[in-house]
PDB file of N, CA, C and O in Angstrom:
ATOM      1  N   UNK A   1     -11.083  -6.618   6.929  1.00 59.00           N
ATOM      2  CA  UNK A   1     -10.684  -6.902   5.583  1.00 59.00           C
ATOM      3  C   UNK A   1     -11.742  -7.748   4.894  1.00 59.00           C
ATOM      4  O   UNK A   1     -12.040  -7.513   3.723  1.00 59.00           O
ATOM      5  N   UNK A   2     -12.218  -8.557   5.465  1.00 69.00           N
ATOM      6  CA  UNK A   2     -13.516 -10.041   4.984  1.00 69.00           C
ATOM      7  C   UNK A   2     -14.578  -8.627   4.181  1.00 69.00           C
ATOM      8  O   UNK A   2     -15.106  -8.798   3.083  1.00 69.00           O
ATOM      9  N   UNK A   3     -14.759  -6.954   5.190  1.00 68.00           N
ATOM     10  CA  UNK A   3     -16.121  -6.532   4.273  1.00 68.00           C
ATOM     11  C   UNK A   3     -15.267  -5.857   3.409  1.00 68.00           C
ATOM     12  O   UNK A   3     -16.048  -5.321   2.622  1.00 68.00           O
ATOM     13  N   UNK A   4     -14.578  -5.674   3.207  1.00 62.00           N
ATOM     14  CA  UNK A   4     -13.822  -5.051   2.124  1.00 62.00           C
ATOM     15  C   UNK A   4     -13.930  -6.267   0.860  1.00 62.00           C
ATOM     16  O   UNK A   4     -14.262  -6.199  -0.323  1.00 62.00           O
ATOM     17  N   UNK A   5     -13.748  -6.721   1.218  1.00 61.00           N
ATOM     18  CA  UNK A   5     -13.815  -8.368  -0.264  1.00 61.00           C
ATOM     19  C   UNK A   5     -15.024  -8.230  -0.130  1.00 61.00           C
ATOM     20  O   UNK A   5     -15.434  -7.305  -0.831  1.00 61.00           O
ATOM     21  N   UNK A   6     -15.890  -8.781   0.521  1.00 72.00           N
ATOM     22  CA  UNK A   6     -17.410  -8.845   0.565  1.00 72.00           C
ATOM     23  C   UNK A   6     -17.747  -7.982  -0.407  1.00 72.00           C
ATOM     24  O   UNK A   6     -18.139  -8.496  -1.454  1.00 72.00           O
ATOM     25  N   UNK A   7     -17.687  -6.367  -0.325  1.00 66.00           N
ATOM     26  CA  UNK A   7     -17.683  -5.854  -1.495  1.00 66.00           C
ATOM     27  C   UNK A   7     -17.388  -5.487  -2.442  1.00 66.00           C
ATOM     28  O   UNK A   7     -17.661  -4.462  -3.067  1.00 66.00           O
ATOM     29  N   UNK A   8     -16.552  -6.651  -2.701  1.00 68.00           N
ATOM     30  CA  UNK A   8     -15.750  -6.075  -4.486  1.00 68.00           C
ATOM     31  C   UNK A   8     -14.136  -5.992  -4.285  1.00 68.00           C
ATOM     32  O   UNK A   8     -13.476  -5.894  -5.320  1.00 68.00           O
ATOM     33  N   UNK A   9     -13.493  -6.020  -3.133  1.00 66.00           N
ATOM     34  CA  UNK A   9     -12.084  -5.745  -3.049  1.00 66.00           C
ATOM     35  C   UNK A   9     -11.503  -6.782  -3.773  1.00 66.00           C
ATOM     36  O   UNK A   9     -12.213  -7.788  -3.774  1.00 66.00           O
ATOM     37  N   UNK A  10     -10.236  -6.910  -4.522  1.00 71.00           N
ATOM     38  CA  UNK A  10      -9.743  -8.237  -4.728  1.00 71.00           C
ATOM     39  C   UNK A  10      -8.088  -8.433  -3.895  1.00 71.00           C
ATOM     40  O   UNK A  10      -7.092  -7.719  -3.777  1.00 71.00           O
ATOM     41  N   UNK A  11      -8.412  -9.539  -3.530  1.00 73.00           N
ATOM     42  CA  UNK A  11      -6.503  -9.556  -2.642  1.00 73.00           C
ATOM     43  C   UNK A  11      -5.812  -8.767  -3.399  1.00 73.00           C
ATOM     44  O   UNK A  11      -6.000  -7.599  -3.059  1.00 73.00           O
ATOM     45  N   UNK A  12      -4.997  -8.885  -4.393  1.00 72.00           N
ATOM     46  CA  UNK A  12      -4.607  -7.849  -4.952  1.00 72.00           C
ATOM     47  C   UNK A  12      -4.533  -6.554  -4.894  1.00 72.00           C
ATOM     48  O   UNK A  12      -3.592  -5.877  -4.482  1.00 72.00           O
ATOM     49  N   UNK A  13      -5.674  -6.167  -5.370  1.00 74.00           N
ATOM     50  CA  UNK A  13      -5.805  -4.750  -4.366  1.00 74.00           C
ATOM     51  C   UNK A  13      -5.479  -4.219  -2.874  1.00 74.00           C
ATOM     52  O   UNK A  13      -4.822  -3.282  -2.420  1.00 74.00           O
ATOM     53  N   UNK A  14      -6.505  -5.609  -2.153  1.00 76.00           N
ATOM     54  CA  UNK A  14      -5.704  -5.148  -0.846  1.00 76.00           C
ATOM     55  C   UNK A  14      -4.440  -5.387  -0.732  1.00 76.00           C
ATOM     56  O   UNK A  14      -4.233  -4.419   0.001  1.00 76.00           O
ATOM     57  N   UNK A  15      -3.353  -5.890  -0.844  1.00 81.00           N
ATOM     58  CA  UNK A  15      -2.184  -6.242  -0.891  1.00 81.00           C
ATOM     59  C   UNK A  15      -1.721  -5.197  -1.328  1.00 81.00           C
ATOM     60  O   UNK A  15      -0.981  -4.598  -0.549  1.00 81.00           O
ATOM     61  N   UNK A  16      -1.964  -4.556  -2.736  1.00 82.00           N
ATOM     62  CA  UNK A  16      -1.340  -2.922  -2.790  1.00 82.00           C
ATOM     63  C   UNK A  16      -1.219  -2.208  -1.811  1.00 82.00           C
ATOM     64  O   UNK A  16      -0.100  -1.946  -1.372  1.00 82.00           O
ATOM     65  N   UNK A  17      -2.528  -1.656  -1.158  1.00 84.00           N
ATOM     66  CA  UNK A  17      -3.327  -1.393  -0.721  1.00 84.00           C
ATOM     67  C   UNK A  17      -1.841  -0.781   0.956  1.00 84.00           C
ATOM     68  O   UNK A  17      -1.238   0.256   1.230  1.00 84.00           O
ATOM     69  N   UNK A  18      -1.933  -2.236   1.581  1.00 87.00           N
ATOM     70  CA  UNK A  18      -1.064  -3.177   2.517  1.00 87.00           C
ATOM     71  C   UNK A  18       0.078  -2.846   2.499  1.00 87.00           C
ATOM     72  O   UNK A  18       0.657  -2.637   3.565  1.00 87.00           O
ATOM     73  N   UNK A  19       0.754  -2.698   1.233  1.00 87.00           N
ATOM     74  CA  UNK A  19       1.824  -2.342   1.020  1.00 87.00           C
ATOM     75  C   UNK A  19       2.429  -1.180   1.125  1.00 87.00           C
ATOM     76  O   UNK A  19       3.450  -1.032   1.796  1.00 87.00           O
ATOM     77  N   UNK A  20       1.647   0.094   0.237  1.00 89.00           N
ATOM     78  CA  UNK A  20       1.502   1.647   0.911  1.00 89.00           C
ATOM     79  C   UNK A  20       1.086   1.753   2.111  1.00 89.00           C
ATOM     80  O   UNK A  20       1.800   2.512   2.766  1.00 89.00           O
ATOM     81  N   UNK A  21       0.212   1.303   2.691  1.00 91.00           N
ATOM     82  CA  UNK A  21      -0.250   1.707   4.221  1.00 91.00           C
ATOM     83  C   UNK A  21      -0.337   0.321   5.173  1.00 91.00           C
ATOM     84  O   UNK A  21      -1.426  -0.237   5.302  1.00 91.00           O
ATOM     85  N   UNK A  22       0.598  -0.086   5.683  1.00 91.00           N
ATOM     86  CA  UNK A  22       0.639  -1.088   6.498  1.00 91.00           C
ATOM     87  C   UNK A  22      -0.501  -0.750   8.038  1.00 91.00           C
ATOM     88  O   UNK A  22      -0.633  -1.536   8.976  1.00 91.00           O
ATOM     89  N   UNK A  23      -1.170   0.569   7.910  1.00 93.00           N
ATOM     90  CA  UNK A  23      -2.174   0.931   8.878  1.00 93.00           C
ATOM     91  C   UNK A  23      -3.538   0.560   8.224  1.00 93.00           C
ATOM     92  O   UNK A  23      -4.470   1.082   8.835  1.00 93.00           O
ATOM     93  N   UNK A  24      -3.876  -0.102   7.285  1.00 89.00           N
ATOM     94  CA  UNK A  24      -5.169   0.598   6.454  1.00 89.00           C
ATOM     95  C   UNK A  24      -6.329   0.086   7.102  1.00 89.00           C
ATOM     96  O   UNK A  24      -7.288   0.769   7.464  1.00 89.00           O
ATOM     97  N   UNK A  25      -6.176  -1.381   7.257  1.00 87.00           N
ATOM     98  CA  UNK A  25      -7.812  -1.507   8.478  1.00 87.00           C
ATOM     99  C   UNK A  25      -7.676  -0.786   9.414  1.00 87.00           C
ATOM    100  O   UNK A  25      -8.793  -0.355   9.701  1.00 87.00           O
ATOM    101  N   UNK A  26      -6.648  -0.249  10.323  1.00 93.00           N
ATOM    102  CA  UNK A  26      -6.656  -0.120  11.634  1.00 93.00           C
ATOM    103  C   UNK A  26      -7.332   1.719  11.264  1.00 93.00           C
ATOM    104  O   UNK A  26      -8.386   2.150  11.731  1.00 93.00           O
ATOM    105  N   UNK A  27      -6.633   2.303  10.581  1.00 94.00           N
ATOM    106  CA  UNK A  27      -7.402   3.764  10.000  1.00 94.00           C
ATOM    107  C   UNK A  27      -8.773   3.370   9.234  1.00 94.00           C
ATOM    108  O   UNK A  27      -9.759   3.994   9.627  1.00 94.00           O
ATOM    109  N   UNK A  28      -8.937   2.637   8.430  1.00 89.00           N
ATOM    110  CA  UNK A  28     -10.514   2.391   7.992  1.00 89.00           C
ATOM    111  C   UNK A  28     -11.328   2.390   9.484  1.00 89.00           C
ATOM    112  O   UNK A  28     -12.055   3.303   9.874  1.00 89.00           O
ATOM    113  N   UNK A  29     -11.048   1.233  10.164  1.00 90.00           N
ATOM    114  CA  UNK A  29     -11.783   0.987  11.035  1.00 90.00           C
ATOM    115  C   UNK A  29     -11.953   1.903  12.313  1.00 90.00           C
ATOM    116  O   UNK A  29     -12.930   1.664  13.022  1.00 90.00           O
ATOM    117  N   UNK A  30     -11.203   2.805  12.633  1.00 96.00           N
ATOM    118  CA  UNK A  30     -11.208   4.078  13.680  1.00 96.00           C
ATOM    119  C   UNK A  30     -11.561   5.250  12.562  1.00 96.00           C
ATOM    120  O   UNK A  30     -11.473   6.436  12.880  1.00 96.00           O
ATOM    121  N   UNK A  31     -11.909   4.901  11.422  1.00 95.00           N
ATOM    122  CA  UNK A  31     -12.313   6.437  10.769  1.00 95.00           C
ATOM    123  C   UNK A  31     -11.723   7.438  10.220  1.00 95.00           C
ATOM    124  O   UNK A  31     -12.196   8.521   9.874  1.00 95.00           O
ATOM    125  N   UNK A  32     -10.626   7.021  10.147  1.00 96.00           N
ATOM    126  CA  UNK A  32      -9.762   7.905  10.056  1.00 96.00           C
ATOM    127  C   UNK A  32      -8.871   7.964   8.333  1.00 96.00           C
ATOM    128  O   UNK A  32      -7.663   7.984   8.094  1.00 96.00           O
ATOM    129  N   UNK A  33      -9.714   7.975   7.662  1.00 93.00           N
ATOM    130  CA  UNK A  33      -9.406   7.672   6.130  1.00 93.00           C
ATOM    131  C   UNK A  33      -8.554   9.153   5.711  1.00 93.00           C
ATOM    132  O   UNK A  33      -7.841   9.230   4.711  1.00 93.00           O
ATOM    133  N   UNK A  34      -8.698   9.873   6.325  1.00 95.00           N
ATOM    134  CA  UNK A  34      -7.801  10.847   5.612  1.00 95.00           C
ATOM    135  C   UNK A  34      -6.244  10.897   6.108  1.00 95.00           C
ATOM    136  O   UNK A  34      -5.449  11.777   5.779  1.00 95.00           O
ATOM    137  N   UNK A  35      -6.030  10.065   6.747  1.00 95.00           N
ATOM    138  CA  UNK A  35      -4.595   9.570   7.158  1.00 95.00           C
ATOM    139  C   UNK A  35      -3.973   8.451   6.720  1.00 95.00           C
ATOM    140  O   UNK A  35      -3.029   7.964   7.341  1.00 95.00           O
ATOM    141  N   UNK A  36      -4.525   7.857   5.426  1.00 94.00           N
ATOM    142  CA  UNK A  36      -3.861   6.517   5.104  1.00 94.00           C
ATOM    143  C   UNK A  36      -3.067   7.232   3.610  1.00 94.00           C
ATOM    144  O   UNK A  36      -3.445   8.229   2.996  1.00 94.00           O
ATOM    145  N   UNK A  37      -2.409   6.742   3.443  1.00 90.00           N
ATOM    146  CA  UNK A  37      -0.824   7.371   2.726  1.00 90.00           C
ATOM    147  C   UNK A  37      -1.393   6.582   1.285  1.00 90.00           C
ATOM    148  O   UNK A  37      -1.255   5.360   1.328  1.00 90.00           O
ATOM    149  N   UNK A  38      -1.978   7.098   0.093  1.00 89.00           N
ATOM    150  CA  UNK A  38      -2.234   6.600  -1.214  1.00 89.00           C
ATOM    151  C   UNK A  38      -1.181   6.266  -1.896  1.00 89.00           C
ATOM    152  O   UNK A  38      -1.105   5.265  -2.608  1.00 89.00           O
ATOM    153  N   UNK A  39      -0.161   7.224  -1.686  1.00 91.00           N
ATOM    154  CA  UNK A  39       1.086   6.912  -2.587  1.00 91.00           C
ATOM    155  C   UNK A  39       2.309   6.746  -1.612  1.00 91.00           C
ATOM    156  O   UNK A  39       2.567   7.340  -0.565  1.00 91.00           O
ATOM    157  N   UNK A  40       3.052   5.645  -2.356  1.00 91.00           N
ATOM    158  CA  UNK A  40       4.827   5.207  -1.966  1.00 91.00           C
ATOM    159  C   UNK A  40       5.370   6.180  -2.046  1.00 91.00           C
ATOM    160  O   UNK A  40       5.101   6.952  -2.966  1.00 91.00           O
ATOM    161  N   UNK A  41       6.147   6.419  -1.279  1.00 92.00           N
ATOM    162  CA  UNK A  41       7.197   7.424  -1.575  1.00 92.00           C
ATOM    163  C   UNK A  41       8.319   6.310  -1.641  1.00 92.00           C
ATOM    164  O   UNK A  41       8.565   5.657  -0.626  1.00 92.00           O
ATOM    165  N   UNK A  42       8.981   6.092  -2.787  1.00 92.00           N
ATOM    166  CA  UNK A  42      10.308   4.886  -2.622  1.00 92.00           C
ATOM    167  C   UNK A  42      11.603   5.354  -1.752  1.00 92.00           C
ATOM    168  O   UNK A  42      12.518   4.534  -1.670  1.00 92.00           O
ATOM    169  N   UNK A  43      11.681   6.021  -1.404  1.00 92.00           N
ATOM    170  CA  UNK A  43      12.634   6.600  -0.184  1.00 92.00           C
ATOM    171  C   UNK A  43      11.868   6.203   1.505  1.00 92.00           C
ATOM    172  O   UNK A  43      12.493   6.564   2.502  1.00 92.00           O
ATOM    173  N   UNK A  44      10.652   5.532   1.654  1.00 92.00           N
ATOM    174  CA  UNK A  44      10.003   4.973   3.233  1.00 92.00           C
ATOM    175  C   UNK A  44      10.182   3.518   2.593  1.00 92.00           C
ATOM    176  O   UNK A  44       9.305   2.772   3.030  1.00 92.00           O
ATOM    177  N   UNK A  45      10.862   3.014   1.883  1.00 94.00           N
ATOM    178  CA  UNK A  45      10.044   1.396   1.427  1.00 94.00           C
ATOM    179  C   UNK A  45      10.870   0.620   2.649  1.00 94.00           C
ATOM    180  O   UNK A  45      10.553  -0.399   3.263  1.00 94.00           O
ATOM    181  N   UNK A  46      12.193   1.581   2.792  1.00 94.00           N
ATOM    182  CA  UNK A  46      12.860   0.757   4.651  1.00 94.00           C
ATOM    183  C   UNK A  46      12.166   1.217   5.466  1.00 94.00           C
ATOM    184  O   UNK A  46      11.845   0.379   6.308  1.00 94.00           O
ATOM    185  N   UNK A  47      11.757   2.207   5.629  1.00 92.00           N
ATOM    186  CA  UNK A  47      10.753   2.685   7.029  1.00 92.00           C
ATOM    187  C   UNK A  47      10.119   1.878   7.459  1.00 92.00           C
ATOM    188  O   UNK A  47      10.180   1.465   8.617  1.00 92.00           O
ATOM    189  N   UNK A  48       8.959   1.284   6.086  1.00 90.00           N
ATOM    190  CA  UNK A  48       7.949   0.310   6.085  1.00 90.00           C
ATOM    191  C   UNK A  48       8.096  -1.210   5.929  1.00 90.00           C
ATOM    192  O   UNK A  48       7.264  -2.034   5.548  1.00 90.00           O
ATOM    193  N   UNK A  49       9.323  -1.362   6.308  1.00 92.00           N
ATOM    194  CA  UNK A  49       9.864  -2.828   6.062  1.00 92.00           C
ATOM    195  C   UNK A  49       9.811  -3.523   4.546  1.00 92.00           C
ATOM    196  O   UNK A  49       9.837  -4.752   4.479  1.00 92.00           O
ATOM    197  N   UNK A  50       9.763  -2.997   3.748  1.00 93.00           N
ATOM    198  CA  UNK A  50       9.677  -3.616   2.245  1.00 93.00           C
ATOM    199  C   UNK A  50      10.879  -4.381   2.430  1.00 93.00           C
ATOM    200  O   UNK A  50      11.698  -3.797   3.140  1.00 93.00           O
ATOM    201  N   UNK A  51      11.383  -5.978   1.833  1.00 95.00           N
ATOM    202  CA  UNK A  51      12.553  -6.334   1.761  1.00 95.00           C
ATOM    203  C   UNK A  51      13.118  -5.631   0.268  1.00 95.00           C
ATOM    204  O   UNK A  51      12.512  -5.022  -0.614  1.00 95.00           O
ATOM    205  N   UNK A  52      14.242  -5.929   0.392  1.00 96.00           N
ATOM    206  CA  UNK A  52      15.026  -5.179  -0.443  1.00 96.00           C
ATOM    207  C   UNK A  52      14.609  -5.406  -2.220  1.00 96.00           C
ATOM    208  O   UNK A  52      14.223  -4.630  -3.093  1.00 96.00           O
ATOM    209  N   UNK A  53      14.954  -7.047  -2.180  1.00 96.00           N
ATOM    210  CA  UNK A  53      13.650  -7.518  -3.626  1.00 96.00           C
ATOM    211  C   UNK A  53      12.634  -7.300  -3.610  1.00 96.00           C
ATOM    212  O   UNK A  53      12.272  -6.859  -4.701  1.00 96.00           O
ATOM    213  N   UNK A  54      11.995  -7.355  -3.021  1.00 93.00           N
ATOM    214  CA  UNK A  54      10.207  -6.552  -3.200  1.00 93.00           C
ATOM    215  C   UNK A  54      10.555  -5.095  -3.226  1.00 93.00           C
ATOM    216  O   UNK A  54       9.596  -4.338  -3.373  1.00 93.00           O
ATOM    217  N   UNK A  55      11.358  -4.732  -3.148  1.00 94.00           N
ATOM    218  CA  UNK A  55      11.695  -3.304  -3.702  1.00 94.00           C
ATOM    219  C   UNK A  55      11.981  -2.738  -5.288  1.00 94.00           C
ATOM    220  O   UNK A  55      11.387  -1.859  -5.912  1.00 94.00           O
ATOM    221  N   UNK A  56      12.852  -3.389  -5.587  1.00 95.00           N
ATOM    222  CA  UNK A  56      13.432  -3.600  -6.488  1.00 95.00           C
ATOM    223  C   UNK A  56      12.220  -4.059  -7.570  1.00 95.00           C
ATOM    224  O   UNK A  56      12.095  -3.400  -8.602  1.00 95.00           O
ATOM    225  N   UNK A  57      11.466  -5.032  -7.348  1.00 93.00           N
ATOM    226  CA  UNK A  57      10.535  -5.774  -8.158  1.00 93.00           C
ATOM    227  C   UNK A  57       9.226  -4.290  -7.982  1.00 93.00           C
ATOM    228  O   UNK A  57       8.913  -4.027  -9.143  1.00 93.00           O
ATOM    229  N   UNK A  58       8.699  -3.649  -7.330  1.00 91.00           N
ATOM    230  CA  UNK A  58       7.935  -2.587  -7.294  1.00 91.00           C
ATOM    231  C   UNK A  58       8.258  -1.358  -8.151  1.00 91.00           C
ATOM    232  O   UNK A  58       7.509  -0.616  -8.786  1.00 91.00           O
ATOM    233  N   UNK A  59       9.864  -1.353  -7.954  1.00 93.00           N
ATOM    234  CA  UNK A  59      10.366  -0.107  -8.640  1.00 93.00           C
ATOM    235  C   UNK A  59      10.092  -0.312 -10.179  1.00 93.00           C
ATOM    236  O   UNK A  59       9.609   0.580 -10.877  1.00 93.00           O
ATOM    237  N   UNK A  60      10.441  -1.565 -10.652  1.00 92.00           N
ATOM    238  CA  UNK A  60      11.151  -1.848 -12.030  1.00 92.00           C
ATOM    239  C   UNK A  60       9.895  -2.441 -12.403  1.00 92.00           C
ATOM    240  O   UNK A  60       9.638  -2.154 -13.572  1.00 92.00           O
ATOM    241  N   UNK A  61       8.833  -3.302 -11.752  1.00 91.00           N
ATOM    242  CA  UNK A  61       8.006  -3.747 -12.725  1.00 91.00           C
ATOM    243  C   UNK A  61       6.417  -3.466 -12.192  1.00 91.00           C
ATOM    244  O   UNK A  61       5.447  -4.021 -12.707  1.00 91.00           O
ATOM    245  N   UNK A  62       6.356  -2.785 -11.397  1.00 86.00           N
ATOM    246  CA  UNK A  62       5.113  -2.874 -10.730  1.00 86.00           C
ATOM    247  C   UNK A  62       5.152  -1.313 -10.404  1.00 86.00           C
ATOM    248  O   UNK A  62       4.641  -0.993  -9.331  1.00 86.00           O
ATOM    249  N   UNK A  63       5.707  -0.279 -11.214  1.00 86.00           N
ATOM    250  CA  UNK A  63       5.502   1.109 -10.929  1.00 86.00           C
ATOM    251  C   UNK A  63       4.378   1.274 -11.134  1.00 86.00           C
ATOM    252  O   UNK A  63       3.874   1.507 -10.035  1.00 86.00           O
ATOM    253  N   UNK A  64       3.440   1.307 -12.082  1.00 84.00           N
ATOM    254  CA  UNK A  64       2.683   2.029 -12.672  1.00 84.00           C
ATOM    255  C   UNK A  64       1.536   1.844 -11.742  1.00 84.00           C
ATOM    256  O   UNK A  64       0.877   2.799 -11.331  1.00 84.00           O
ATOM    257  N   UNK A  65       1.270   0.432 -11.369  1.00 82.00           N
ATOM    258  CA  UNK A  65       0.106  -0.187 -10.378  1.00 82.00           C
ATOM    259  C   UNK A  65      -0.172   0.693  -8.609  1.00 82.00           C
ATOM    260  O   UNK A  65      -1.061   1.286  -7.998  1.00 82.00           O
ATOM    261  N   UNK A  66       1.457   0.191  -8.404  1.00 86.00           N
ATOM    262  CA  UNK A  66       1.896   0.628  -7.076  1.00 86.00           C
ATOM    263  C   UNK A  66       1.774   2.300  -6.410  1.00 86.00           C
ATOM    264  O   UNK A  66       1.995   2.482  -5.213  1.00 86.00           O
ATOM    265  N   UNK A  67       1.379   3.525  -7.393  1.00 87.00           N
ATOM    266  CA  UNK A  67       1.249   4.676  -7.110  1.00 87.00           C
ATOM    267  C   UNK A  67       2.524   5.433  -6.268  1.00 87.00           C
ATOM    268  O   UNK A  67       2.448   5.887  -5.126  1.00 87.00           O
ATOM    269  N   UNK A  68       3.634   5.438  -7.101  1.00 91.00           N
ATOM    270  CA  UNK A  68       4.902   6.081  -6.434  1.00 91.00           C
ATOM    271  C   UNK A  68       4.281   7.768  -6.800  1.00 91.00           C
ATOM    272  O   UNK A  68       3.542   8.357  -7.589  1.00 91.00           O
ATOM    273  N   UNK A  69       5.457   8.091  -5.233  1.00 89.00           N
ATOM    274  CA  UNK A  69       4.662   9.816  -5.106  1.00 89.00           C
ATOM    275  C   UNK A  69       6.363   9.785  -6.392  1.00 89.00           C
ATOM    276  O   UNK A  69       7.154   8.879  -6.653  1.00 89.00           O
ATOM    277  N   UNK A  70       6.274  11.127  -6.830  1.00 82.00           N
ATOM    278  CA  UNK A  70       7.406  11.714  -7.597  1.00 82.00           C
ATOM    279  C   UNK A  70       7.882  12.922  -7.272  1.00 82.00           C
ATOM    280  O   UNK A  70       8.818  13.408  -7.907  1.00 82.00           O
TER     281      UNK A  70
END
């Protein structure tokens, strides 16, 4: 994560980022970029442990950022 900031990432981003793919260094770093999930599907946000308010707060105010599949 440190070269990801190093070049330009901002927490933020990664934290999106984190949020859709709770794998994303572990697939960056084995190579494997065509397996990290770009978009939420809001029907996995229990799969992926989202608590229930950070749900709620993604749905209603943080759609547009967050990349929900439709």
């Amino acid at each position: 994560m440190t070269a990801a900031l190093e070049k330009g990432a901002t927490f933020a981003a990664m934290g999106r980022e984190l949020l859709r793919e709770p794998q994303w260094l572990k697939k960056v770093q084995a190579k494997a970029e065509a397996s990290i999930r770009y978009q939420l599907d809001p029907n996995e946000m229990d799969e992926l442990g989202l608590p229930h308010g950070l749900q709620v707060f993604l749905k209603n105010d943080f759609a547009d950022t967050i990349n929900f599949k439709k």
